[in-house]
Short mmCIF file of C-alpha atoms in Angstrom, two decimals:
data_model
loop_
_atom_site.label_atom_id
_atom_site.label_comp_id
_atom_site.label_asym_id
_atom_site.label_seq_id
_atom_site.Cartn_x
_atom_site.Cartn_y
_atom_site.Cartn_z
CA UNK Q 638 5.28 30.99 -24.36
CA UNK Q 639 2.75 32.00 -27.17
CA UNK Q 640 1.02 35.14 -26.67
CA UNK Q 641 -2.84 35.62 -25.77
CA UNK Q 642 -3.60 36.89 -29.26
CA UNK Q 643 -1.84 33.69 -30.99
CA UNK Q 644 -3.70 31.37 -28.14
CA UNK Q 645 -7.50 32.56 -28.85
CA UNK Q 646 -6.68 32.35 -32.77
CA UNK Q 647 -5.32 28.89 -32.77
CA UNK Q 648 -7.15 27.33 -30.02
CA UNK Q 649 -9.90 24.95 -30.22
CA UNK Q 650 -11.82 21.84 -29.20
CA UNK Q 651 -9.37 19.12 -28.25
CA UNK Q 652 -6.40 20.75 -28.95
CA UNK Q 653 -3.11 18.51 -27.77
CA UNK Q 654 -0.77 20.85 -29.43
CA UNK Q 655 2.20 21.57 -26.19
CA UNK Q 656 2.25 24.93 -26.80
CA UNK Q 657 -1.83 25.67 -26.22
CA UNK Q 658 -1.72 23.53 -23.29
CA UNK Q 659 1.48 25.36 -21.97
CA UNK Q 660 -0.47 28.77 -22.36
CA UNK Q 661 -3.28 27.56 -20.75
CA UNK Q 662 -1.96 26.69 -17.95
CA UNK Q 663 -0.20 29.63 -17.34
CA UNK Q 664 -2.34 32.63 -18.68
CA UNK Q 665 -5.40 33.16 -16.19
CA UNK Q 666 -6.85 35.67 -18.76
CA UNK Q 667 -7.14 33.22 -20.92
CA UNK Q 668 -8.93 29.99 -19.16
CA UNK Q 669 -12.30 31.85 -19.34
CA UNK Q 670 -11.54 32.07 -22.75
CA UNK Q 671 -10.66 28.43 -23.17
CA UNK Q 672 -13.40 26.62 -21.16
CA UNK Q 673 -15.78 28.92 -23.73
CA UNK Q 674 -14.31 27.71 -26.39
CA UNK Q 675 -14.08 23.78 -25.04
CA UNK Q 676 -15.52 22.91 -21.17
CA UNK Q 677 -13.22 19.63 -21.62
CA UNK Q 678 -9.85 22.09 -21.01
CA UNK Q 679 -11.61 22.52 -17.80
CA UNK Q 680 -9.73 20.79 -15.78
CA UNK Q 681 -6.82 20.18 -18.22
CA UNK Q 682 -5.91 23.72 -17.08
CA UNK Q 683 -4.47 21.93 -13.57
CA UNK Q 684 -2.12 19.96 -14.75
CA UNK Q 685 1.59 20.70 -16.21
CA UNK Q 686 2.97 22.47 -13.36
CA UNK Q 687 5.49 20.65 -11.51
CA UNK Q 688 4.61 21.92 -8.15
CA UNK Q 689 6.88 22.04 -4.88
CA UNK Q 690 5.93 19.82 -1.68
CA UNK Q 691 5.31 21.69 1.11
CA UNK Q 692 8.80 22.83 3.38
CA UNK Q 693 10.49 22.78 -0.64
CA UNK Q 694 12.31 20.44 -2.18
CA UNK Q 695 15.59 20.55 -0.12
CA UNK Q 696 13.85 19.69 2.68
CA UNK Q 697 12.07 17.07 1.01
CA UNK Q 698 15.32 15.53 -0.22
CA UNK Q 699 17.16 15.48 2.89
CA UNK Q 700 13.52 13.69 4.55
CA UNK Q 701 13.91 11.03 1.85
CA UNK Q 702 18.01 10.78 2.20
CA UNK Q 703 17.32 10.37 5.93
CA UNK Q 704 14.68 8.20 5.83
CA UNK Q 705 16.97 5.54 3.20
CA UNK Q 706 20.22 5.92 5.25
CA UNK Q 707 17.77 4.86 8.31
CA UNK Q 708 16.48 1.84 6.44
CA UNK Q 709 19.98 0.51 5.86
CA UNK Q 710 20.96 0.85 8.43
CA UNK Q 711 18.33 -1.12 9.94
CA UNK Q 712 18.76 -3.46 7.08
CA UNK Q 713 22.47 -3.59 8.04
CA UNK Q 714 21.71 -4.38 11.36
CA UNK Q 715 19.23 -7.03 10.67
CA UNK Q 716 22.17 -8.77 8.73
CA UNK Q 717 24.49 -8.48 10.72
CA UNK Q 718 21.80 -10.39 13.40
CA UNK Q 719 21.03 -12.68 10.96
CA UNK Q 720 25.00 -13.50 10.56
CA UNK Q 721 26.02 -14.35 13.90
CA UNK Q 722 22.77 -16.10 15.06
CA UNK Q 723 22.84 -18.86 12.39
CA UNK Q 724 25.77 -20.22 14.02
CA UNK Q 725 24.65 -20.09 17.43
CA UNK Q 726 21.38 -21.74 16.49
CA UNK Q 727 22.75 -24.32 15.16
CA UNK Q 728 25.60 -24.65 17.96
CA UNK Q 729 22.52 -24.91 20.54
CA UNK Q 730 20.67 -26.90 18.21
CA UNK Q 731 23.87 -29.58 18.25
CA UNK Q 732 24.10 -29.52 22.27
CA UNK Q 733 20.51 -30.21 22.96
CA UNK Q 734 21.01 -32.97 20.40
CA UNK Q 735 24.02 -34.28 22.03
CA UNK Q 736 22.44 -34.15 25.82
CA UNK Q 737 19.09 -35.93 24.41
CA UNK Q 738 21.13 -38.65 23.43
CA UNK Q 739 23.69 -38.61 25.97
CA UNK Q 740 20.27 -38.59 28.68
CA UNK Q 741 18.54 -41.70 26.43
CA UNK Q 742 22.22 -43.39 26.55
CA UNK Q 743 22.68 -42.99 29.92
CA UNK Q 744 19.36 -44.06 31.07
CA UNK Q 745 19.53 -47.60 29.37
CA UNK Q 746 22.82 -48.17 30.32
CA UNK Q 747 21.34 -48.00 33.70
CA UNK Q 748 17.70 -49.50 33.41
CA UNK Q 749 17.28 -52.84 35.41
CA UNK Q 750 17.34 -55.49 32.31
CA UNK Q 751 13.84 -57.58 33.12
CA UNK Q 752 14.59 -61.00 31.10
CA UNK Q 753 11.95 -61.68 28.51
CA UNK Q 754 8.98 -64.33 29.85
CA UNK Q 755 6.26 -66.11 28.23
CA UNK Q 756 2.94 -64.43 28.39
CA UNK Q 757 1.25 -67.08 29.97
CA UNK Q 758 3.55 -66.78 32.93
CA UNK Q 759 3.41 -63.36 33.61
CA UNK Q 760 -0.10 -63.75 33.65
CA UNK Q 761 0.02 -66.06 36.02
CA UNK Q 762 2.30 -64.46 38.38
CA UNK Q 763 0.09 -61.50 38.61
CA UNK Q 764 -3.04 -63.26 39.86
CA UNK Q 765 -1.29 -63.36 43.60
CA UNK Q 766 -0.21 -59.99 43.53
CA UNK Q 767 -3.58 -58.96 43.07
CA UNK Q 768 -5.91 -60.95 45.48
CA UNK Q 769 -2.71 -59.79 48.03
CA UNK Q 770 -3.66 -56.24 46.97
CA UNK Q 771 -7.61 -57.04 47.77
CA UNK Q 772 -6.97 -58.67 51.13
CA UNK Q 773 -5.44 -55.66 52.32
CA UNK Q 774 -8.66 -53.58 51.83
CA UNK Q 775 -11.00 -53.87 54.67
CA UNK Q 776 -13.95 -56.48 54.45
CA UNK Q 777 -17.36 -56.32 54.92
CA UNK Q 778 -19.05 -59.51 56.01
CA UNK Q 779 -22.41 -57.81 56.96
CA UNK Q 780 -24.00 -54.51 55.74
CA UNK Q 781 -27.12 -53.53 57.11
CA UNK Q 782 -29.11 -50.59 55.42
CA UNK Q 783 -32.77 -49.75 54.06
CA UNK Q 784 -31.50 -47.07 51.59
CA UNK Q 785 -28.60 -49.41 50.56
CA UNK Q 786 -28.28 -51.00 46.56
CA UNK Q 787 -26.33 -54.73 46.92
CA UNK Q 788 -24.72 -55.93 43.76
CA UNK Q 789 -23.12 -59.04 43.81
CA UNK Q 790 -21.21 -59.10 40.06
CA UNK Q 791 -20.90 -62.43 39.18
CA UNK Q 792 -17.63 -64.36 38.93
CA UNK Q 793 -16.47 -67.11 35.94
CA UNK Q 794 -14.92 -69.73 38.56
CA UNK Q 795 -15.23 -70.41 42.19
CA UNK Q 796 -11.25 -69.55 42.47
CA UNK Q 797 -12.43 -65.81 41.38
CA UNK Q 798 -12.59 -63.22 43.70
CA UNK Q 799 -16.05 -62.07 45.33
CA UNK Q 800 -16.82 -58.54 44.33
CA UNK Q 801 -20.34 -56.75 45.87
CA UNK Q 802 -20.81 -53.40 45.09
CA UNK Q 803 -22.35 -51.40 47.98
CA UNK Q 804 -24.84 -48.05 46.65
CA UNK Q 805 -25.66 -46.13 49.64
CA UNK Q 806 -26.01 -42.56 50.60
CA UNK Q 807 -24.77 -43.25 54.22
CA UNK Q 808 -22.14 -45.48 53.69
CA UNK Q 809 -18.69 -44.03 55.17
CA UNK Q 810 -16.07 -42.68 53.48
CA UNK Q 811 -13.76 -44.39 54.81
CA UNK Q 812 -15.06 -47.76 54.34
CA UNK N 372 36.72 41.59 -15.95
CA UNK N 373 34.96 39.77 -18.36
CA UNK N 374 38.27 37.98 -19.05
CA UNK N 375 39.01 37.31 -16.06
CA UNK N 376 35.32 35.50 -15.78
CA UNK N 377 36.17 33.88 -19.32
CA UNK N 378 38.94 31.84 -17.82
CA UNK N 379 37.03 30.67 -14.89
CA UNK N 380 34.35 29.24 -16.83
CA UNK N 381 34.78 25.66 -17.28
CA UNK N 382 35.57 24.76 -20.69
CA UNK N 383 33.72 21.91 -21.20
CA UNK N 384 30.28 21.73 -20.19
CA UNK N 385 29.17 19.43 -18.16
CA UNK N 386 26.83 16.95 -18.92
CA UNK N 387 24.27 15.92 -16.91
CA UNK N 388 23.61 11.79 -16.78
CA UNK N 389 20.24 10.59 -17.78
CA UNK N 390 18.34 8.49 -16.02
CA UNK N 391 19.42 5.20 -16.80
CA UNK N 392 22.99 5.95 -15.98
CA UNK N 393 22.06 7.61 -12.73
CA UNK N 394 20.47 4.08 -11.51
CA UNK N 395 23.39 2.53 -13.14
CA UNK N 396 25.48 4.60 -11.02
CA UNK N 397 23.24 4.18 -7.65
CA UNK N 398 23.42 0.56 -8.33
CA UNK N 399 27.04 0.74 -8.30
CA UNK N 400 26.62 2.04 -4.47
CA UNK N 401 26.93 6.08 -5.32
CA UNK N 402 24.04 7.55 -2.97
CA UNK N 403 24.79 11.16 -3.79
CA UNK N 404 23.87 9.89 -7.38
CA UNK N 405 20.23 8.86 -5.92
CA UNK N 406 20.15 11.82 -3.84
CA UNK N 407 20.62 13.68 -7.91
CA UNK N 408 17.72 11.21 -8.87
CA UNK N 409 15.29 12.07 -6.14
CA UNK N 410 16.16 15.80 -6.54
CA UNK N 411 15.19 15.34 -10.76
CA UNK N 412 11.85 14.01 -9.71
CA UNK N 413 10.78 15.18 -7.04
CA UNK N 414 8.22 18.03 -8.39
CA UNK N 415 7.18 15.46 -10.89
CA UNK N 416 6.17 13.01 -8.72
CA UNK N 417 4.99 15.73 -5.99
CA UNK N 418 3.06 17.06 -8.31
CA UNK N 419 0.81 13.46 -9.39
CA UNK N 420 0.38 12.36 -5.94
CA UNK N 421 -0.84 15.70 -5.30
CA UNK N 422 -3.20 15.46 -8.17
CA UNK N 423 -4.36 12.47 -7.72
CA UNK N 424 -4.37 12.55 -3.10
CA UNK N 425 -5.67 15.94 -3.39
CA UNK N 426 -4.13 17.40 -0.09
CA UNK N 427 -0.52 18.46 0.07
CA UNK N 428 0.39 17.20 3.13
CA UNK N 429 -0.64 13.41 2.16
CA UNK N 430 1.19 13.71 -1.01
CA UNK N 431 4.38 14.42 0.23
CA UNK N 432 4.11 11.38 2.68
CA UNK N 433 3.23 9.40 -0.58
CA UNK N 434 5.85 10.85 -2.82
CA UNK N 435 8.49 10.10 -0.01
CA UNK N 436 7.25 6.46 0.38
CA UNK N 437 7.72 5.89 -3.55
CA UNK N 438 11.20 7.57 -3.91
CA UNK N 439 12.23 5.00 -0.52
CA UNK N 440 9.91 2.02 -2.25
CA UNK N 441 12.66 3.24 -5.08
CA UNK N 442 15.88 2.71 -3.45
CA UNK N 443 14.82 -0.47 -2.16
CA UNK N 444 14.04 -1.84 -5.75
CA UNK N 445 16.10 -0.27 -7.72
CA UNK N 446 17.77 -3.59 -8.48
CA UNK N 447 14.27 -4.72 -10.29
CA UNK N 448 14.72 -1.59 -12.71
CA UNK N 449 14.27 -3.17 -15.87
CA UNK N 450 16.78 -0.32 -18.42
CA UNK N 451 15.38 -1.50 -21.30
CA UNK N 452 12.20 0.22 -20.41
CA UNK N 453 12.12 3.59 -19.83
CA UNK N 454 12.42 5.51 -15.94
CA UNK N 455 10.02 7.26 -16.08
CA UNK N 456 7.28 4.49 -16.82
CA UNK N 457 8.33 2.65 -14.14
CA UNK N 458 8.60 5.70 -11.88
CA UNK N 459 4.98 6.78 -12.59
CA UNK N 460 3.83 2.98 -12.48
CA UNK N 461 5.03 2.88 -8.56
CA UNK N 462 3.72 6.80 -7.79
CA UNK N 463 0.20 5.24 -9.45
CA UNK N 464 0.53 1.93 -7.17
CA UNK N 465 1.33 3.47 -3.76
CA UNK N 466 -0.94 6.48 -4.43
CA UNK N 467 -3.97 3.89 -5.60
CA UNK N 468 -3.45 1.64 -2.37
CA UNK N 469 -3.68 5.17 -0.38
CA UNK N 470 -6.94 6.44 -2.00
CA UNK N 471 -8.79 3.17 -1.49
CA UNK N 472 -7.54 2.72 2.57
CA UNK N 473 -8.23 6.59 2.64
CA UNK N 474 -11.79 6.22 0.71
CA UNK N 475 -12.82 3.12 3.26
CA UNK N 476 -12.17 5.13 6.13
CA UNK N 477 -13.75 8.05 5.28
CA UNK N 478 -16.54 7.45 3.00
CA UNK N 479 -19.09 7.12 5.52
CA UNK N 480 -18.35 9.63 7.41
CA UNK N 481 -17.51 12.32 4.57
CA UNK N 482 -20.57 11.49 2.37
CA UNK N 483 -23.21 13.80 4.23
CA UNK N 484 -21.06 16.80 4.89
CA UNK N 485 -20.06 17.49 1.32
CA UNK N 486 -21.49 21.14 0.04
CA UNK N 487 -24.21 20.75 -2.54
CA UNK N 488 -25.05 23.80 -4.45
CA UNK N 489 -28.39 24.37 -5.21
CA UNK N 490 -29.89 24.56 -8.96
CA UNK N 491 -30.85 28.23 -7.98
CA UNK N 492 -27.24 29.08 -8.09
CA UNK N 493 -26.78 27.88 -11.56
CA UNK N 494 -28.31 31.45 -12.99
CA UNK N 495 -25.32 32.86 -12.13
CA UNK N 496 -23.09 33.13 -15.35
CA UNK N 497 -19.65 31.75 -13.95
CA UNK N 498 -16.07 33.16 -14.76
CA UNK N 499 -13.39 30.40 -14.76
CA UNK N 500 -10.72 30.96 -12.30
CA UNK N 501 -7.75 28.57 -11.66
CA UNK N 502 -7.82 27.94 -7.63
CA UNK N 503 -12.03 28.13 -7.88
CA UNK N 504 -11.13 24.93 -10.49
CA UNK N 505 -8.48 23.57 -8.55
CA UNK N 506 -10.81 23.51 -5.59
CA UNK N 507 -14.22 22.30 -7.82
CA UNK N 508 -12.00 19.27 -9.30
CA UNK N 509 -10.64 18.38 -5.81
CA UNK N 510 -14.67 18.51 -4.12
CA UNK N 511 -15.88 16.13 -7.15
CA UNK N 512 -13.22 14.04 -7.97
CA UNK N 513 -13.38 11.90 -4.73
CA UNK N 514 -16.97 10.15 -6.67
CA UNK N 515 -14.01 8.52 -9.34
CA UNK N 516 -12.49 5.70 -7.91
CA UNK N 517 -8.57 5.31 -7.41
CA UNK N 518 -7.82 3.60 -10.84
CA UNK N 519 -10.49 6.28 -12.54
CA UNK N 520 -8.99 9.52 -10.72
CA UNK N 521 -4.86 8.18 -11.55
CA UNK N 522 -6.09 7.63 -15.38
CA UNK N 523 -8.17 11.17 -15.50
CA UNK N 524 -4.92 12.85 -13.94
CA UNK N 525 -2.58 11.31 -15.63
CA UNK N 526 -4.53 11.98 -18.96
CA UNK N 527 -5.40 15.41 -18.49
CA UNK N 528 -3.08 16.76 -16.13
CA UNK N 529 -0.09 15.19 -17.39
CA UNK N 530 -0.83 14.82 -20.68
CA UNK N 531 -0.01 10.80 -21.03
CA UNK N 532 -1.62 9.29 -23.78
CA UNK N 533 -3.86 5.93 -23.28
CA UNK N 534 -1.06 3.77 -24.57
CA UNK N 535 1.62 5.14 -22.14
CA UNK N 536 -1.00 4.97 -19.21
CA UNK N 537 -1.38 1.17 -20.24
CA UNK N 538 2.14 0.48 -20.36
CA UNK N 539 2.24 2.39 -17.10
CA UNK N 540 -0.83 0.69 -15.10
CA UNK N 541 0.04 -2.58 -16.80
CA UNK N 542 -3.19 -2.93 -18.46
CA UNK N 543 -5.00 -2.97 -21.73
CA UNK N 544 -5.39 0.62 -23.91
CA UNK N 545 -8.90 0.27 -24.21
CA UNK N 546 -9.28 -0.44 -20.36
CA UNK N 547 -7.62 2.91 -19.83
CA UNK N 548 -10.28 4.52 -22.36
CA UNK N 549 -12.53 2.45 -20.49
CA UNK N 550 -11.50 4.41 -17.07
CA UNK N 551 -11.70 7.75 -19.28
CA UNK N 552 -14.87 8.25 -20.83
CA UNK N 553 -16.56 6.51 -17.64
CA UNK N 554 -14.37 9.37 -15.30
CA UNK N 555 -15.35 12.14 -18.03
CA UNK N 556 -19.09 11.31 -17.34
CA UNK N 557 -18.98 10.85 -13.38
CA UNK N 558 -17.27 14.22 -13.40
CA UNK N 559 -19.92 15.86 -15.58
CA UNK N 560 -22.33 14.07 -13.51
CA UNK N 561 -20.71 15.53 -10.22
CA UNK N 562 -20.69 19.16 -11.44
CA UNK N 563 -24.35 19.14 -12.81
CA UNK N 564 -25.52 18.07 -9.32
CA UNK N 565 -22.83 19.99 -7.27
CA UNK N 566 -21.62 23.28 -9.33
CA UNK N 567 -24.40 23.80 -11.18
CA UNK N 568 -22.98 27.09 -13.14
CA UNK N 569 -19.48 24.82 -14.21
CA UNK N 570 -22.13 22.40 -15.65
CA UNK N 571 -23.75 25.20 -17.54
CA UNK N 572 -20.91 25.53 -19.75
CA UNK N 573 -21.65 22.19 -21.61
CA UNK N 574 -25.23 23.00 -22.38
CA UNK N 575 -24.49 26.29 -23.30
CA UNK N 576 -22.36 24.62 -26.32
#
């Protein structure tokens, strides 16, 4: 390192020669000096040091070696997790493929086979099933009630079945 | 005795690898030789998180993430460019994203119970003294933002010249002049309004 006499000689303004910048980071006697001479160096006279982190640097390499032979070892792990679950994924991925189509198989193998009928018959055979369905409700013949609402909805043919609507705050429930 | 030490000395000296062959050699699965590596750097990069965090403790957390950040891209290591810029490019990136989590949590609550010298004080003539700095540039250097504060430390304090900050920060030179002069006048700014007597040395010119 220069000495104090050759750093207030050769130093000035905006100096970026090394061996200024090495002094004046080092000398204390001299940053007074310095800062006089150019208030710009003020903070210039931080830098350069390579400083230790706190508990030194062994300690602070053996944190870091630590902390990377925990990470791949993690990263091992996930893997080796990755590497034997593909397999059985796709292993339980094939049997719930097989039993869906075993089930589906199975089931119309089994399902009564209805032969295919013209429209117009089915319609027809479902009129009786229905007007069996309404006979088996009870009927009312007479309904007498101030508070009651009648509607009588009106039908296309005289074949069609009756249907009155009955609106009435009293009626009962089971009727 | 002196012979005796003579013959125990080895006879070839041994020579250290550089950088490039020390990832070489990590990449080849040595991890003594990163252990080597993070030993090399570690005071460098210590040191510019510290400068740029400001508080020890947080810097070693910061210089620990980048050296593990490291290992786990060392495979994107470009050798054709050189270590250290792409050492100093992740310190700036993982010390940047720090500062601005660290400055959204705190600047509300931090802003009122900063000390503010009084213009009275400035009469006093002031004698420059390292930790007195140390402590003046940590108190004002929180107004520059991340980008500004990495640029001003890695300019000043590390003596990196605009074009190696740009290859560094993967930006433009004149951004990184940009980030100076603007950093330079925040700063004078900051010590006009908050040490009074470092601002005096600038009008005293």
């Amino acid at each position: 390192m220069i000495s104090c006499e050759a750093f207030r000689t050769r130093f000035h303004a905006s100096t970026e020669d090394p061996s200024l910048l090495d002094h004046l980071r080092a000398c204390d006697r001299c940053l007074d000096f310095a800062v006089d001479v150019d208030p710009d160096v003020l903070f210039r006279s931080l830098g350069g040091a390579e400083l230790v982190p706190p508990g030194g640097v062994d300690a602070f390499v053996s944190d870091v070696m630590r902390q990377v032979r925990v990470r791949d070892a993690e990263t091992a792990a996930a893997a080796r997790h990755r590497v034997i679950s593909w397999p059985r994924r796709l292993a339980i991925a094939a049997t719930i493929a097989a039993g869906l189509t075993g089930t589906l198989l199975t089931y119309r193998a089994n399902a009564p086979t209805v032969a295919p009928q013209p429209i117009a018959r089915i319609a027809h055979a479902s009129a009786p099933v229905a007007a069996k369905a309404l006979v088996t409700k009870p009927v009312v013949e007479t309904y007498d009630s101030q508070n009651a609402t009648i509607v009588e909805v009106p039908g296309e043919s005289s074949d069609d079945v009756k249907v009155v609507m009955i609106f009435d705050e009293n009626l009962p429930a089971d009727l | 005795m002196s012979a005796e030490l003579h013959v125990m000395m080895p006879t070839t000296p041994s020579v250290e690898p550089d950088d490039r062959q020390l990832v070489q050699t990590i990449r080849e699965g040595d991890a003594d030789a990163f252990e080597l590596l993070v030993r090399r750097k570690t005071s460098k990069v210590y040191a510019l998180c510290y400068r740029i965090i400001g508080n020890g403790e947080d810097a070693k957390d910061i210089a620990q993430l980048v050296f593990i950040k490291l290992w786990e891209n060392l495979e994107k290591y470009d050798a054709s460019y050189a270590f250290d810029t792409w050492l100093y490019r992740m310190v700036t990136n993982v010390a940047i994203d720090f500062m601005r989590n660290r400055q959204s949590r705190e600047n509300a609550v931090n802003s009122n119970l900063r000390l503010v010298k009084t213009a009275a004080d400035a009469e006093q003539t002031v004698v420059v003294q390292r930790k007195e700095v140390e402590h003046v540039f940590n108190d004002i250097s929180d107004v520059l933002s991340p980008k500004q504060k990495t640029i001003f430390v890695m300019n000043q304090m590390d003596d990196l010249p605009s074009a190696e900050i740009a290859k560094i920060l993967g930006c433009r030179e004149s951004t990184v002049r940009n980030h100076l002069f603007n950093a330079r006048k925040l700063m004078q700014q900051q010590l006009q309004k908050r040490y009074p007597e470092y601002a005096q040395l600038w009008r005293e010119r």
